GROMACS .gro file of C-alpha atoms in nm:
model
  440
    1MET     CA    1   0.015   0.009  -0.022
    2ARG     CA    2   0.274   0.256   0.080
    3LEU     CA    3   0.464   0.198  -0.244
    4ILE     CA    4   0.097   0.317  -0.404
    5GLN     CA    5   0.061   0.573  -0.249
    6ALA     CA    6   0.470   0.703  -0.312
    7GLY     CA    7   0.389   0.604  -0.641
    8LEU     CA    8   0.126   0.814  -0.653
    9LEU     CA    9   0.314   1.096  -0.485
   10ALA     CA   10   0.576   1.079  -0.751
   11VAL     CA   11   0.356   1.064  -1.040
   12VAL     CA   12   0.139   1.373  -0.872
   13LEU     CA   13   0.483   1.536  -0.815
   14VAL     CA   14   0.641   1.485  -1.233
   15ALA     CA   15   0.314   1.615  -1.347
   16PHE     CA   16   0.331   1.903  -1.157
   17LEU     CA   17   0.694   1.963  -1.283
   18VAL     CA   18   0.640   1.937  -1.642
   19HIS     CA   19   0.331   2.145  -1.568
   20GLY     CA   20   0.558   2.444  -1.396
   21SER     CA   21   0.831   2.360  -1.681
   22HIS     CA   22   0.622   2.398  -2.002
   23GLY     CA   23   0.264   2.617  -1.889
   24GLN     CA   24   0.446   2.831  -1.695
   25THR     CA   25   0.680   3.091  -1.899
   26THR     CA   26   0.907   3.424  -1.875
   27PRO     CA   27   0.750   3.756  -2.011
   28LYS     CA   28   1.017   3.887  -2.199
   29VAL     CA   29   1.122   4.238  -2.131
   30LEU     CA   30   1.270   4.353  -2.509
   31CYS     CA   31   1.451   4.691  -2.393
   32TYR     CA   32   1.529   4.875  -2.682
   33TYR     CA   33   1.806   5.118  -2.765
   34ASP     CA   34   1.882   5.296  -2.985
   35GLY     CA   35   2.286   5.414  -3.036
   36ALA     CA   36   2.216   5.674  -3.216
   37ASN     CA   37   2.119   5.874  -2.918
   38PHE     CA   38   2.467   5.895  -2.745
   39LEU     CA   39   2.568   6.062  -3.086
   40ILE     CA   40   2.370   6.368  -2.947
   41GLU     CA   41   2.514   6.615  -2.772
   42GLY     CA   42   2.315   6.805  -2.501
   43LEU     CA   43   2.081   6.647  -2.208
   44ALA     CA   44   1.964   6.440  -2.504
   45LYS     CA   45   2.320   6.178  -2.539
   46VAL     CA   46   2.231   5.857  -2.337
   47SER     CA   47   2.521   5.611  -2.321
   48LEU     CA   48   2.586   5.255  -2.316
   49THR     CA   49   2.637   5.312  -1.900
   50ASP     CA   50   2.336   5.561  -1.888
   51ILE     CA   51   2.133   5.244  -1.951
   52GLU     CA   52   2.309   5.005  -1.721
   53ALA     CA   53   2.004   5.059  -1.436
   54ALA     CA   54   1.770   4.930  -1.637
   55LEU     CA   55   1.934   4.582  -1.752
   56PRO     CA   56   1.778   4.374  -1.466
   57PHE     CA   57   1.453   4.486  -1.532
   58CYS     CA   58   1.502   4.350  -1.883
   59THR     CA   59   1.505   4.036  -2.078
   60HIS     CA   60   1.650   4.145  -2.403
   61LEU     CA   61   1.805   4.434  -2.470
   62VAL     CA   62   1.796   4.555  -2.843
   63TYR     CA   63   2.068   4.743  -2.968
   64GLY     CA   64   1.977   4.944  -3.353
   65TYR     CA   65   2.021   5.019  -3.575
   66ALA     CA   66   2.167   4.822  -3.880
   67ALA     CA   67   2.088   4.871  -4.186
   68ILE     CA   68   2.127   4.763  -4.538
   69ASP     CA   69   2.396   4.914  -4.840
   70PRO     CA   70   2.240   4.943  -5.059
   71THR     CA   71   2.483   4.892  -5.329
   72SER     CA   72   2.642   4.522  -5.236
   73ASN     CA   73   2.313   4.445  -5.052
   74LYS     CA   74   2.491   4.418  -4.705
   75ALA     CA   75   2.384   4.503  -4.352
   76VAL     CA   76   2.643   4.761  -4.228
   77SER     CA   77   2.565   4.956  -3.907
   78LYS     CA   78   2.460   5.357  -3.966
   79ASN     CA   79   2.709   5.475  -3.744
   80PRO     CA   80   3.056   5.245  -3.809
   81THR     CA   81   3.238   5.524  -3.637
   82LEU     CA   82   2.988   5.468  -3.283
   83ASP     CA   83   3.021   5.047  -3.341
   84LEU     CA   84   3.342   4.870  -3.495
   85ASP     CA   85   3.623   4.794  -3.345
   86THR     CA   86   3.774   5.028  -3.583
   87GLY     CA   87   3.571   5.299  -3.407
   88LYS     CA   88   3.420   5.330  -3.046
   89SER     CA   89   3.314   4.920  -2.987
   90ASN     CA   90   2.987   5.009  -2.907
   91TYR     CA   91   2.860   4.602  -3.038
   92ARG     CA   92   3.197   4.487  -2.866
   93LEU     CA   93   3.101   4.689  -2.508
   94VAL     CA   94   2.681   4.619  -2.605
   95THR     CA   95   2.723   4.214  -2.567
   96GLN     CA   96   3.005   4.283  -2.326
   97LEU     CA   97   2.757   4.407  -2.081
   98LYS     CA   98   2.608   3.998  -2.096
   99ARG     CA   99   2.933   3.974  -1.857
  100LYS     CA  100   2.761   4.149  -1.614
  101PHE     CA  101   2.366   4.065  -1.645
  102PRO     CA  102   2.392   3.647  -1.763
  103ALA     CA  103   2.100   3.651  -1.825
  104LEU     CA  104   2.065   3.902  -2.046
  105LYS     CA  105   1.979   3.815  -2.423
  106VAL     CA  106   2.157   4.141  -2.664
  107LEU     CA  107   2.062   4.087  -3.050
  108LEU     CA  108   2.114   4.328  -3.276
  109GLY     CA  109   1.823   4.557  -3.466
  110VAL     CA  110   1.841   4.517  -3.839
  111GLY     CA  111   1.625   4.797  -4.008
  112GLY     CA  112   1.348   5.032  -3.802
  113TYR     CA  113   1.268   5.375  -3.914
  114ARG     CA  114   1.180   5.655  -3.782
  115PHE     CA  115   1.106   5.976  -3.874
  116SER     CA  116   1.164   5.900  -4.297
  117ALA     CA  117   1.029   5.706  -4.498
  118PRO     CA  118   1.050   5.367  -4.564
  119SER     CA  119   1.396   5.349  -4.844
  120PRO     CA  120   1.190   5.105  -5.160
  121LYS     CA  121   1.547   4.918  -5.116
  122TYR     CA  122   1.419   4.659  -4.839
  123LEU     CA  123   1.177   4.535  -5.162
  124GLU     CA  124   1.468   4.552  -5.398
  125LEU     CA  125   1.687   4.303  -5.206
  126LEU     CA  126   1.348   4.097  -5.147
  127GLU     CA  127   1.325   4.045  -5.548
  128SER     CA  128   1.631   3.841  -5.546
  129GLY     CA  129   1.774   3.533  -5.320
  130ALA     CA  130   2.154   3.635  -5.492
  131ALA     CA  131   2.061   4.003  -5.307
  132ARG     CA  132   1.917   3.744  -5.004
  133ILE     CA  133   2.204   3.522  -4.949
  134THR     CA  134   2.403   3.852  -4.979
  135PHE     CA  135   2.232   3.982  -4.704
  136ILE     CA  136   2.178   3.703  -4.445
  137ASN     CA  137   2.530   3.636  -4.466
  138SER     CA  138   2.672   3.959  -4.370
  139VAL     CA  139   2.361   4.019  -4.050
  140TYR     CA  140   2.590   3.666  -3.975
  141ALA     CA  141   2.868   3.755  -3.990
  142ILE     CA  142   2.836   4.048  -3.741
  143VAL     CA  143   2.657   3.838  -3.536
  144LYS     CA  144   2.868   3.578  -3.492
  145ALA     CA  145   3.168   3.876  -3.457
  146TYR     CA  146   3.129   4.050  -3.177
  147GLU     CA  147   2.862   3.789  -3.001
  148PHE     CA  148   2.531   3.922  -3.012
  149ASP     CA  149   2.209   3.682  -2.955
  150GLY     CA  150   2.069   3.696  -3.214
  151ILE     CA  151   1.865   3.981  -3.369
  152ASP     CA  152   1.480   4.129  -3.421
  153LEU     CA  153   1.441   4.259  -3.786
  154ALA     CA  154   1.220   4.548  -3.830
  155TRP     CA  155   1.181   4.569  -4.264
  156GLN     CA  156   1.105   4.871  -4.363
  157PHE     CA  157   0.744   4.750  -4.575
  158PRO     CA  158   0.573   5.056  -4.757
  159GLN     CA  159   0.351   5.222  -4.496
  160ASN     CA  160  -0.040   5.263  -4.527
  161LYS     CA  161  -0.151   5.653  -4.598
  162PRO     CA  162  -0.238   5.805  -4.308
  163LYS     CA  163  -0.638   5.833  -4.281
  164LYS     CA  164  -0.905   6.118  -4.166
  165ILE     CA  165  -1.137   6.100  -3.825
  166ARG     CA  166  -1.463   6.071  -4.106
  167GLY     CA  167  -1.806   6.090  -4.057
  168THR     CA  168  -2.054   5.828  -4.286
  169THR     CA  169  -2.130   5.986  -4.572
  170SER     CA  170  -1.738   6.126  -4.619
  171LYS     CA  171  -1.618   5.734  -4.542
  172LEU     CA  172  -1.897   5.628  -4.779
  173TRP     CA  173  -1.731   5.911  -5.045
  174HIS     CA  174  -1.343   5.829  -4.977
  175GLY     CA  175  -1.384   5.455  -5.009
  176PHE     CA  176  -1.553   5.519  -5.309
  177LYS     CA  177  -1.343   5.754  -5.490
  178LYS     CA  178  -1.047   5.500  -5.334
  179VAL     CA  179  -1.187   5.246  -5.567
  180PHE     CA  180  -1.139   5.458  -5.834
  181SER     CA  181  -0.862   5.738  -5.779
  182GLY     CA  182  -0.613   5.322  -5.713
  183ASP     CA  183  -0.471   5.543  -5.438
  184SER     CA  184  -0.460   5.270  -5.210
  185VAL     CA  185  -0.239   5.072  -5.343
  186LEU     CA  186   0.100   5.074  -5.120
  187ASP     CA  187   0.232   4.832  -5.342
  188GLU     CA  188   0.173   4.676  -5.680
  189LYS     CA  189   0.406   4.326  -5.558
  190ALA     CA  190   0.213   4.292  -5.257
  191ASP     CA  191   0.120   3.936  -5.323
  192GLU     CA  192   0.578   3.809  -5.435
  193HIS     CA  193   0.651   4.067  -5.151
  194LYS     CA  194   0.496   3.884  -4.955
  195GLU     CA  195   0.613   3.539  -5.028
  196GLU     CA  196   0.948   3.663  -5.068
  197PHE     CA  197   1.000   3.816  -4.676
  198THR     CA  198   0.862   3.454  -4.574
  199ALA     CA  199   1.193   3.275  -4.794
  200LEU     CA  200   1.459   3.541  -4.645
  201LEU     CA  201   1.278   3.448  -4.280
  202ARG     CA  202   1.342   3.068  -4.335
  203GLU     CA  203   1.683   3.140  -4.484
  204LEU     CA  204   1.752   3.359  -4.186
  205LYS     CA  205   1.651   3.114  -3.886
  206ASN     CA  206   1.813   2.838  -4.164
  207ALA     CA  207   2.147   3.035  -4.091
  208PHE     CA  208   2.092   3.017  -3.717
  209ARG     CA  209   1.979   2.762  -3.595
  210ALA     CA  210   2.330   2.536  -3.577
  211ASP     CA  211   2.463   2.781  -3.344
  212GLY     CA  212   2.089   2.905  -3.176
  213TYR     CA  213   2.048   3.259  -3.196
  214GLN     CA  214   1.694   3.400  -3.161
  215LEU     CA  215   1.523   3.583  -3.459
  216GLY     CA  216   1.223   3.801  -3.402
  217ILE     CA  217   1.045   4.083  -3.600
  218THR     CA  218   0.971   4.392  -3.518
  219VAL     CA  219   0.614   4.472  -3.731
  220LEU     CA  220   0.687   4.856  -3.751
  221PRO     CA  221   0.397   5.160  -3.695
  222HIS     CA  222   0.234   5.129  -3.975
  223VAL     CA  223   0.234   4.863  -4.152
  224ASN     CA  224  -0.024   4.665  -4.318
  225ALA     CA  225   0.049   4.366  -4.158
  226THR     CA  226  -0.178   4.080  -4.312
  227MET     CA  227  -0.023   4.254  -4.689
  228PHE     CA  228   0.336   4.158  -4.610
  229MET     CA  229   0.303   3.896  -4.457
  230ASP     CA  230   0.189   3.532  -4.449
  231ILE     CA  231   0.195   3.496  -4.046
  232PRO     CA  232   0.143   3.161  -4.015
  233ALA     CA  233   0.467   3.063  -4.270
  234ILE     CA  234   0.625   3.282  -4.145
  235ILE     CA  235   0.553   3.211  -3.732
  236ASN     CA  236   0.742   2.934  -3.671
  237TYR     CA  237   1.049   3.051  -3.745
  238LEU     CA  238   1.073   3.338  -3.515
  239ASP     CA  239   1.145   3.324  -3.113
  240PHE     CA  240   0.881   3.596  -3.107
  241VAL     CA  241   0.671   3.883  -3.285
  242ASN     CA  242   0.694   4.305  -3.141
  243ILE     CA  243   0.383   4.496  -3.222
  244GLU     CA  244   0.530   4.820  -3.280
  245ALA     CA  245   0.141   4.947  -3.155
  246VAL     CA  246   0.306   5.329  -3.131
  247ASP     CA  247   0.237   5.608  -3.308
  248MET     CA  248  -0.098   5.577  -3.484
  249GLN     CA  249  -0.168   5.918  -3.495
  250THR     CA  250   0.148   6.245  -3.565
  251PRO     CA  251   0.188   6.574  -3.595
  252GLU     CA  252   0.398   6.448  -3.865
  253ARG     CA  253   0.089   6.202  -4.035
  254ASN     CA  254  -0.147   6.436  -3.930
  255PRO     CA  255  -0.103   6.796  -3.886
  256LYS     CA  256  -0.422   6.881  -3.872
  257GLU     CA  257  -0.618   6.646  -3.569
  258ALA     CA  258  -0.423   6.547  -3.258
  259ASP     CA  259  -0.616   6.225  -3.103
  260TYR     CA  260  -0.406   5.988  -2.849
  261VAL     CA  261  -0.098   5.804  -3.020
  262ALA     CA  262  -0.110   5.420  -2.872
  263PRO     CA  263  -0.444   5.348  -2.721
  264LEU     CA  264  -0.535   5.035  -2.600
  265TYR     CA  265  -0.825   4.969  -2.709
  266GLU     CA  266  -1.053   5.122  -2.990
  267LEU     CA  267  -1.234   5.472  -2.972
  268THR     CA  268  -1.532   5.568  -3.145
  269ASP     CA  269  -1.525   5.664  -3.451
  270ARG     CA  270  -1.135   5.584  -3.520
  271VAL     CA  271  -0.980   5.416  -3.802
  272PRO     CA  272  -1.133   5.030  -3.714
  273GLY     CA  273  -0.822   4.800  -3.567
  274ASN     CA  274  -0.581   5.180  -3.548
  275ASN     CA  275  -0.509   5.038  -3.122
  276VAL     CA  276  -0.335   4.794  -2.959
  277ASP     CA  277  -0.608   4.546  -2.982
  278GLY     CA  278  -0.654   4.569  -3.233
  279LEU     CA  279  -0.336   4.491  -3.433
  280VAL     CA  280  -0.292   4.260  -3.176
  281LYS     CA  281  -0.611   4.048  -3.237
  282VAL     CA  282  -0.452   4.067  -3.622
  283TRP     CA  283  -0.187   3.795  -3.499
  284LEU     CA  284  -0.428   3.583  -3.247
  285GLY     CA  285  -0.683   3.545  -3.557
  286ALA     CA  286  -0.416   3.418  -3.766
  287ASN     CA  287  -0.325   3.108  -3.494
  288THR     CA  288  -0.018   3.281  -3.338
  289PRO     CA  289   0.142   3.157  -3.043
  290PRO     CA  290  -0.016   3.366  -2.759
  291SER     CA  291   0.325   3.349  -2.616
  292LYS     CA  292   0.544   3.417  -2.908
  293ILE     CA  293   0.283   3.863  -2.886
  294VAL     CA  294   0.495   4.093  -2.757
  295VAL     CA  295   0.368   4.449  -2.737
  296THR     CA  296   0.548   4.731  -2.789
  297ILE     CA  297   0.535   5.016  -2.480
  298PRO     CA  298   0.688   5.366  -2.595
  299THR     CA  299   0.844   5.575  -2.349
  300HIS     CA  300   0.756   5.880  -2.584
  301GLY     CA  301   0.504   6.153  -2.619
  302ARG     CA  302   0.379   6.313  -2.949
  303GLY     CA  303   0.220   6.684  -2.955
  304TRP     CA  304   0.041   6.972  -3.144
  305LYS     CA  305  -0.077   7.306  -3.156
  306MET     CA  306  -0.358   7.428  -3.058
  307ASN     CA  307  -0.579   7.645  -3.226
  308ALA     CA  308  -0.882   7.881  -3.159
  309ASP     CA  309  -1.081   7.642  -3.320
  310SER     CA  310  -0.917   7.292  -3.165
  311GLY     CA  311  -1.188   7.384  -2.878
  312ILE     CA  312  -1.135   7.421  -2.488
  313THR     CA  313  -1.197   7.094  -2.344
  314GLY     CA  314  -0.900   6.904  -2.506
  315VAL     CA  315  -1.072   6.603  -2.555
  316PRO     CA  316  -0.971   6.433  -2.891
  317PRO     CA  317  -0.967   6.394  -3.171
  318LEU     CA  318  -0.945   6.789  -3.216
  319THR     CA  319  -0.871   7.015  -3.475
  320ALA     CA  320  -0.514   7.088  -3.404
  321ASP     CA  321  -0.273   7.344  -3.613
  322GLY     CA  322   0.128   7.158  -3.684
  323THR     CA  323   0.388   6.997  -3.501
  324GLY     CA  324   0.421   7.133  -3.114
  325PRO     CA  325   0.800   7.315  -3.050
  326ALA     CA  326   1.075   7.219  -2.964
  327GLY     CA  327   1.146   7.034  -2.632
  328PRO     CA  328   1.452   7.142  -2.454
  329GLN     CA  329   1.591   6.773  -2.419
  330LEU     CA  330   1.589   6.627  -2.760
  331GLN     CA  331   1.472   7.003  -2.922
  332GLN     CA  332   1.295   6.831  -3.192
  333GLU     CA  333   0.917   6.947  -3.302
  334GLY     CA  334   0.631   6.770  -3.133
  335TYR     CA  335   0.872   6.469  -3.007
  336TYR     CA  336   0.956   6.407  -2.628
  337THR     CA  337   1.078   6.240  -2.372
  338TRP     CA  338   0.882   6.151  -2.072
  339GLY     CA  339   1.139   6.298  -1.858
  340GLU     CA  340   1.035   6.657  -2.094
  341THR     CA  341   0.675   6.593  -2.126
  342CYS     CA  342   0.646   6.511  -1.721
  343ALA     CA  343   0.833   6.848  -1.656
  344MET     CA  344   0.521   6.988  -1.900
  345LEU     CA  345   0.299   6.942  -1.573
  346PRO     CA  346   0.263   7.060  -1.320
  347ASN     CA  347   0.499   7.095  -1.040
  348PRO     CA  348   0.629   7.337  -0.781
  349SER     CA  349   0.871   7.498  -1.092
  350ASN     CA  350   0.645   7.610  -1.291
  351THR     CA  351   0.301   7.664  -1.153
  352ALA     CA  352   0.287   8.053  -1.179
  353LEU     CA  353   0.429   8.088  -1.557
  354LYS     CA  354   0.316   8.233  -1.798
  355GLY     CA  355   0.298   8.157  -2.213
  356ALA     CA  356   0.486   7.890  -2.324
  357GLN     CA  357   0.611   7.797  -2.024
  358ALA     CA  358   0.312   7.777  -1.885
  359PRO     CA  359   0.231   7.399  -1.713
  360LEU     CA  360  -0.024   7.135  -1.936
  361ARG     CA  361  -0.316   7.042  -1.806
  362LYS     CA  362  -0.318   6.668  -1.709
  363VAL     CA  363  -0.622   6.463  -1.792
  364GLY     CA  364  -0.608   6.141  -1.711
  365ASP     CA  365  -0.779   5.814  -1.778
  366PRO     CA  366  -0.970   5.627  -1.545
  367THR     CA  367  -1.086   5.382  -1.824
  368LYS     CA  368  -0.729   5.222  -1.886
  369ARG     CA  369  -0.820   5.163  -2.202
  370PHE     CA  370  -0.695   5.498  -2.411
  371GLY     CA  371  -0.375   5.635  -2.201
  372SER     CA  372  -0.255   5.993  -2.108
  373TYR     CA  373  -0.279   6.373  -2.251
  374ALA     CA  374  -0.284   6.692  -2.145
  375PHE     CA  375  -0.249   7.077  -2.247
  376ARG     CA  376  -0.257   7.407  -2.230
  377LEU     CA  377  -0.577   7.669  -2.452
  378PRO     CA  378  -0.423   7.904  -2.672
  379ASP     CA  379  -0.400   8.268  -2.547
  380ALA     CA  380  -0.571   8.531  -2.653
  381ASP     CA  381  -0.316   8.652  -2.956
  382GLY     CA  382  -0.375   8.194  -3.069
  383GLU     CA  383  -0.018   8.138  -2.895
  384ASN     CA  384   0.117   7.893  -2.704
  385GLY     CA  385  -0.135   7.620  -2.709
  386LEU     CA  386  -0.035   7.291  -2.719
  387TRP     CA  387  -0.211   6.962  -2.681
  388VAL     CA  388   0.065   6.593  -2.597
  389SER     CA  389  -0.040   6.278  -2.616
  390TYR     CA  390   0.206   6.020  -2.419
  391GLU     CA  391   0.252   5.750  -2.219
  392ASP     CA  392   0.358   5.833  -1.853
  393PRO     CA  393   0.444   5.440  -1.600
  394ASP     CA  394   0.022   5.481  -1.503
  395SER     CA  395  -0.016   5.361  -1.864
  396ALA     CA  396   0.246   5.125  -1.926
  397GLY     CA  397   0.154   5.012  -1.638
  398ASN     CA  398  -0.225   4.916  -1.760
  399LYS     CA  399  -0.040   4.766  -2.120
  400ALA     CA  400   0.185   4.494  -1.926
  401ALA     CA  401  -0.119   4.414  -1.688
  402TYR     CA  402  -0.365   4.368  -2.052
  403VAL     CA  403  -0.024   4.119  -2.112
  404LYS     CA  404  -0.011   3.969  -1.881
  405ALA     CA  405  -0.403   3.963  -1.902
  406LYS     CA  406  -0.370   3.801  -2.283
  407GLY     CA  407  -0.202   3.572  -2.174
  408LEU     CA  408   0.108   3.733  -2.453
  409GLY     CA  409   0.514   3.698  -2.473
  410GLY     CA  410   0.582   4.016  -2.290
  411ILE     CA  411   0.638   4.331  -2.328
  412GLY     CA  412   0.926   4.607  -2.559
  413ILE     CA  413   1.003   4.927  -2.418
  414ASN     CA  414   1.106   5.203  -2.715
  415ASP     CA  415   1.368   5.339  -2.679
  416LEU     CA  416   1.590   5.333  -2.306
  417SER     CA  417   1.673   5.702  -2.440
  418TYR     CA  418   1.333   5.831  -2.357
  419ASP     CA  419   1.286   5.703  -1.994
  420ASP     CA  420   1.309   5.921  -1.682
  421PHE     CA  421   1.717   5.851  -1.744
  422ARG     CA  422   1.807   5.975  -1.483
  423GLY     CA  423   1.513   6.014  -1.233
  424THR     CA  424   1.474   6.369  -1.242
  425CYS     CA  425   1.076   6.326  -1.276
  426ALA     CA  426   0.977   6.098  -0.922
  427GLY     CA  427   1.269   6.018  -0.873
  428GLU     CA  428   1.392   5.715  -1.057
  429LYS     CA  429   1.516   5.545  -1.303
  430PHE     CA  430   1.334   5.462  -1.593
  431PRO     CA  431   0.993   5.450  -1.423
  432ILE     CA  432   0.787   5.375  -1.739
  433LEU     CA  433   0.962   5.058  -1.817
  434ARG     CA  434   1.013   4.991  -1.444
  435ALA     CA  435   0.659   5.015  -1.313
  436ALA     CA  436   0.529   4.788  -1.669
  437LYS     CA  437   0.754   4.550  -1.539
  438TYR     CA  438   0.584   4.489  -1.184
  439ARG     CA  439   0.250   4.499  -1.392
  440LEU     CA  440   0.374   4.183  -1.544
   0.00000   0.00000   0.00000
């Protein structure tokens, strides 16, 4: 009898261990760092040393960015004097961080775009088997030489055209007009490029397999994944799919209309699917394992100028007048780090200031569905109005809770440089990363 009981106990114990090892996985926290931020002079300069305080919260560090050389089809650093051994050796230094943080995986970020249109070279390369091989060999050579653990591939597909929020009648007319104007065609060879992108990922995975290198992709903002990616065909080649659900509305793409830039759920009368949940459902609907889906949480905010037509409530969507003024750190119009946004919110140092220095009025998100925004109404002469949609620690935590509730694979923090890496806002460094990590 005792032998039977001992045998049953052993079976239960084995079953528990198997369930624990296969049924539970550690959520990924992909931390992105664009090395080009080290080249910025002034307050926006961020070094590898500056981001070390974030790394205990990260499972992966993605160091960017490599790009395609248009003449050779090889993957090359965008900043060779910074990244290569002939320069400051950042490629070598970033992978050496694994000595301090043994559990950290360091990936090379390839592709991506920021403040620029996608390069046609990315489509041209897909069309040539020989070019793909050249590209893959060059990627493998960089990963091998500098001891990266794999790559995160953010392929530059054509972006969807900006869409304005319209009434029902206007939507019907616009859709009718597109049929005859042809302006809905993003890529006449989209089907071919979809097959060729599948081939590229298959060939990359084959090249990486013997060394155990990881292969993930980032789906960039405004890219129609179902148009350019055969999801069921590619998913087995990938360790993760990072959905960069950010910048869905920006002052560059939508200068006359301000709205939430990265809402979690769909809002009334908005472009369908233009939110985190909508994009996640695309991949889940194509039978992607939830454990492979990663959701990007941005650390920046976007700002529009308000004018006399913007109204007085600040409730989006609202009429705008182009990009907001540059902040003191990034010096980029309408683009703000969390530190810059935090400094514009009410605090003891700005409550008595007027004009362009006056604090913004903060509007939180009690529904936990859309995100936060803040605004300052224009002066009597129509100047100094500003409306900003941003991510803060609270909204980042809500998105991480969504990822956990859906059983998804994890989160991406993009970019570490735009989180409050100095801790000037609330006293702790990387508050957005921390808040998101704690809610996973």
